[in-house]
Short mmCIF file of C-alpha atoms in Angstrom, two decimals:
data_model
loop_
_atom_site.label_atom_id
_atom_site.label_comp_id
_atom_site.label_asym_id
_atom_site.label_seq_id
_atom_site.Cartn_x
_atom_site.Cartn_y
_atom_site.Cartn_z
CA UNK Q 1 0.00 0.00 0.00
CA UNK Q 2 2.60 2.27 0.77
CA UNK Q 3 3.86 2.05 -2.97
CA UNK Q 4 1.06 2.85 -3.70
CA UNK Q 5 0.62 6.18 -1.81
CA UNK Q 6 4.03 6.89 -2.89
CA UNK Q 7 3.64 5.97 -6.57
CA UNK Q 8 0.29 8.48 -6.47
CA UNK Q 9 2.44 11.40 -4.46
CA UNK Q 10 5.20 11.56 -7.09
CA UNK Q 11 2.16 11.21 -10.40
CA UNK Q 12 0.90 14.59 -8.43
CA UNK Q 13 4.80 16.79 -8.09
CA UNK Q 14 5.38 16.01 -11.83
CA UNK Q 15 1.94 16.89 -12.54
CA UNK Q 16 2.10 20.28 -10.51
CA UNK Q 17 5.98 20.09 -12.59
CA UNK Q 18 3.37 20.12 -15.86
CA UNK Q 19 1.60 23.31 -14.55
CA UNK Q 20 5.22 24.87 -14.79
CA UNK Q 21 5.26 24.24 -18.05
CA UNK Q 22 1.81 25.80 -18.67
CA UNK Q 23 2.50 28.82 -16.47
CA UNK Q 24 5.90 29.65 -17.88
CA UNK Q 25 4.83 29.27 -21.57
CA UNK Q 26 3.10 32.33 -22.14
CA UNK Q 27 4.60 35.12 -19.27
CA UNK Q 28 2.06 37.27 -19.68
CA UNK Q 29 2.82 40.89 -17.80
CA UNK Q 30 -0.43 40.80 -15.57
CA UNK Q 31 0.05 41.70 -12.32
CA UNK Q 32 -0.62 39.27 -10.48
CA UNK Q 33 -3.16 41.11 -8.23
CA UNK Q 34 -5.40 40.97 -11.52
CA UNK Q 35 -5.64 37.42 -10.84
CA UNK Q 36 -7.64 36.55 -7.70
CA UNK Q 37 -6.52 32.92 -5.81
CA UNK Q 38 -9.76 30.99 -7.45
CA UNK Q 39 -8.98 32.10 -10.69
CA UNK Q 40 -4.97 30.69 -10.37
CA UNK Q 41 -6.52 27.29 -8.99
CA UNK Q 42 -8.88 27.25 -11.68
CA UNK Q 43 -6.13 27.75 -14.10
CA UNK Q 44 -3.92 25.37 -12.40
CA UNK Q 45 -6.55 22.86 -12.54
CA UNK Q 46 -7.23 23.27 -16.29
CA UNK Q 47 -3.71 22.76 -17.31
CA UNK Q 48 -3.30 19.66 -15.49
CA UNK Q 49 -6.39 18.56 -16.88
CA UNK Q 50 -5.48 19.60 -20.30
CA UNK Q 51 -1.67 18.16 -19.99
CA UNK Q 52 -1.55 15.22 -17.59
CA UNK Q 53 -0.55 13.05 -20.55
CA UNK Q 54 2.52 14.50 -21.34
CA UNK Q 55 3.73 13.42 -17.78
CA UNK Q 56 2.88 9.71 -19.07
CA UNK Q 57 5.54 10.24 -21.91
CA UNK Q 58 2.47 11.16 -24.48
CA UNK Q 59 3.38 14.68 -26.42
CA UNK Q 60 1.53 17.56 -25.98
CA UNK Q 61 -2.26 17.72 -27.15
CA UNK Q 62 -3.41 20.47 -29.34
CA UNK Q 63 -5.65 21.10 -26.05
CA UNK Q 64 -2.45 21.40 -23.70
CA UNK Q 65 -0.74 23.68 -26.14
CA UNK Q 66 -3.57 25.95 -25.88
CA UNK Q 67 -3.54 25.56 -22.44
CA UNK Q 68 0.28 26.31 -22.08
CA UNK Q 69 -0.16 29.58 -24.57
CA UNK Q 70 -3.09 31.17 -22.91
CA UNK Q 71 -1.91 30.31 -18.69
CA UNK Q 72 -0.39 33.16 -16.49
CA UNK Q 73 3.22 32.15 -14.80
CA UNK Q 74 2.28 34.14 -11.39
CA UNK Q 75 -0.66 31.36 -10.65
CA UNK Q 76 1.90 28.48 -11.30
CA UNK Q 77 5.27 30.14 -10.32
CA UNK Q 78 4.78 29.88 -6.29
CA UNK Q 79 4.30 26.53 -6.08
CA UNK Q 80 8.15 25.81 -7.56
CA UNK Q 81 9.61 25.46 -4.09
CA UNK Q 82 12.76 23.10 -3.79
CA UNK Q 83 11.88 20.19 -3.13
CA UNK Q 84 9.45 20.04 -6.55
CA UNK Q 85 11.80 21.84 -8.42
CA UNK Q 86 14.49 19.21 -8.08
CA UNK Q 87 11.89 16.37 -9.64
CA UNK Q 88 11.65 19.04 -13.01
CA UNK Q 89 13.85 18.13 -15.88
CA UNK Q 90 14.00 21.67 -17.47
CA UNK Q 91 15.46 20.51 -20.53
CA UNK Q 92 11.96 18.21 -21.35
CA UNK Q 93 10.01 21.86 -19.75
CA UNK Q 94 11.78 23.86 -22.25
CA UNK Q 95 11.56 21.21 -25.36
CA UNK Q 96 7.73 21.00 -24.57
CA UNK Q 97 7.25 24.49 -24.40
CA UNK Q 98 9.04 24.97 -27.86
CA UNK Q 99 6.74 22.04 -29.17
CA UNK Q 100 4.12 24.78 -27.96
CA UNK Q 101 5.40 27.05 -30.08
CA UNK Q 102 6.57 29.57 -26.56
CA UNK Q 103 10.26 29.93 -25.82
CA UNK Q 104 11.36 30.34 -22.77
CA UNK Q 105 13.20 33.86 -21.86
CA UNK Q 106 16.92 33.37 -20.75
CA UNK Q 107 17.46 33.18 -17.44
CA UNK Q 108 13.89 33.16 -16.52
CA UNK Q 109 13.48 32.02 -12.60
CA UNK Q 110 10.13 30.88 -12.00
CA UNK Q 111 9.95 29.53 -8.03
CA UNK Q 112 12.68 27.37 -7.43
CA UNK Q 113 13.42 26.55 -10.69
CA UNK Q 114 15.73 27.86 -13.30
CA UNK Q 115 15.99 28.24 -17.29
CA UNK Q 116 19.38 28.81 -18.09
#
């Protein structure tokens, strides 16, 4: 059972590791007091929705692409603390969000985690 629980924990960090991907993609400007703390979850919630595939090795969906163009980095951002950046490959983040057709800005810190 405990394999289990374990198994399901680490599906959920690379999952909230997707939502980086979705929140970096597009770094839209808005402050982030336009955005109220239901609206981020909502977002949040919509990209893993429209992504969780892509953590199962699938590539992105037209759907997540969308997803990853229209998101806001300050609702996904926060969540990068240490310990789930250091489960983040930022090589596959970056290559998916260039499948996207985003590119990530040089040395763009987002939480914990770093594009070089």
């Amino acid at each position: 059972m405990e394999g289990v629980k374990g198994s399901c924990s680490r599906t959920m960090m690379l999952l909230l590791g997707l939502m980086l991907v979705v929140a970096v993609c597009e770094l839209r400007m808005a402050s982030a007091a336009d955005l109220s703390p239901s609206q981020c979850k909502e977002e949040r919630q919509l990209g893993i929705n429209a992504c969780k595939a892509v953590v199962f090795g699938q590539p992105a969906s037209p759907a997540c692409c969308q997803r990853i163009r229209v998101s806001h980095f300050e609702c996904a951002c926060p969540a990068f603390d240490a310990k789930l950046a250091a489960l983040i490959d930022v090589k596959k983040a970056t290559k998916l969000l260039t499948d996207c057709g985003r590119k990530v800005p040089r040395h763009f810190k987002c939480g914990s985690l770093y594009f070089p």
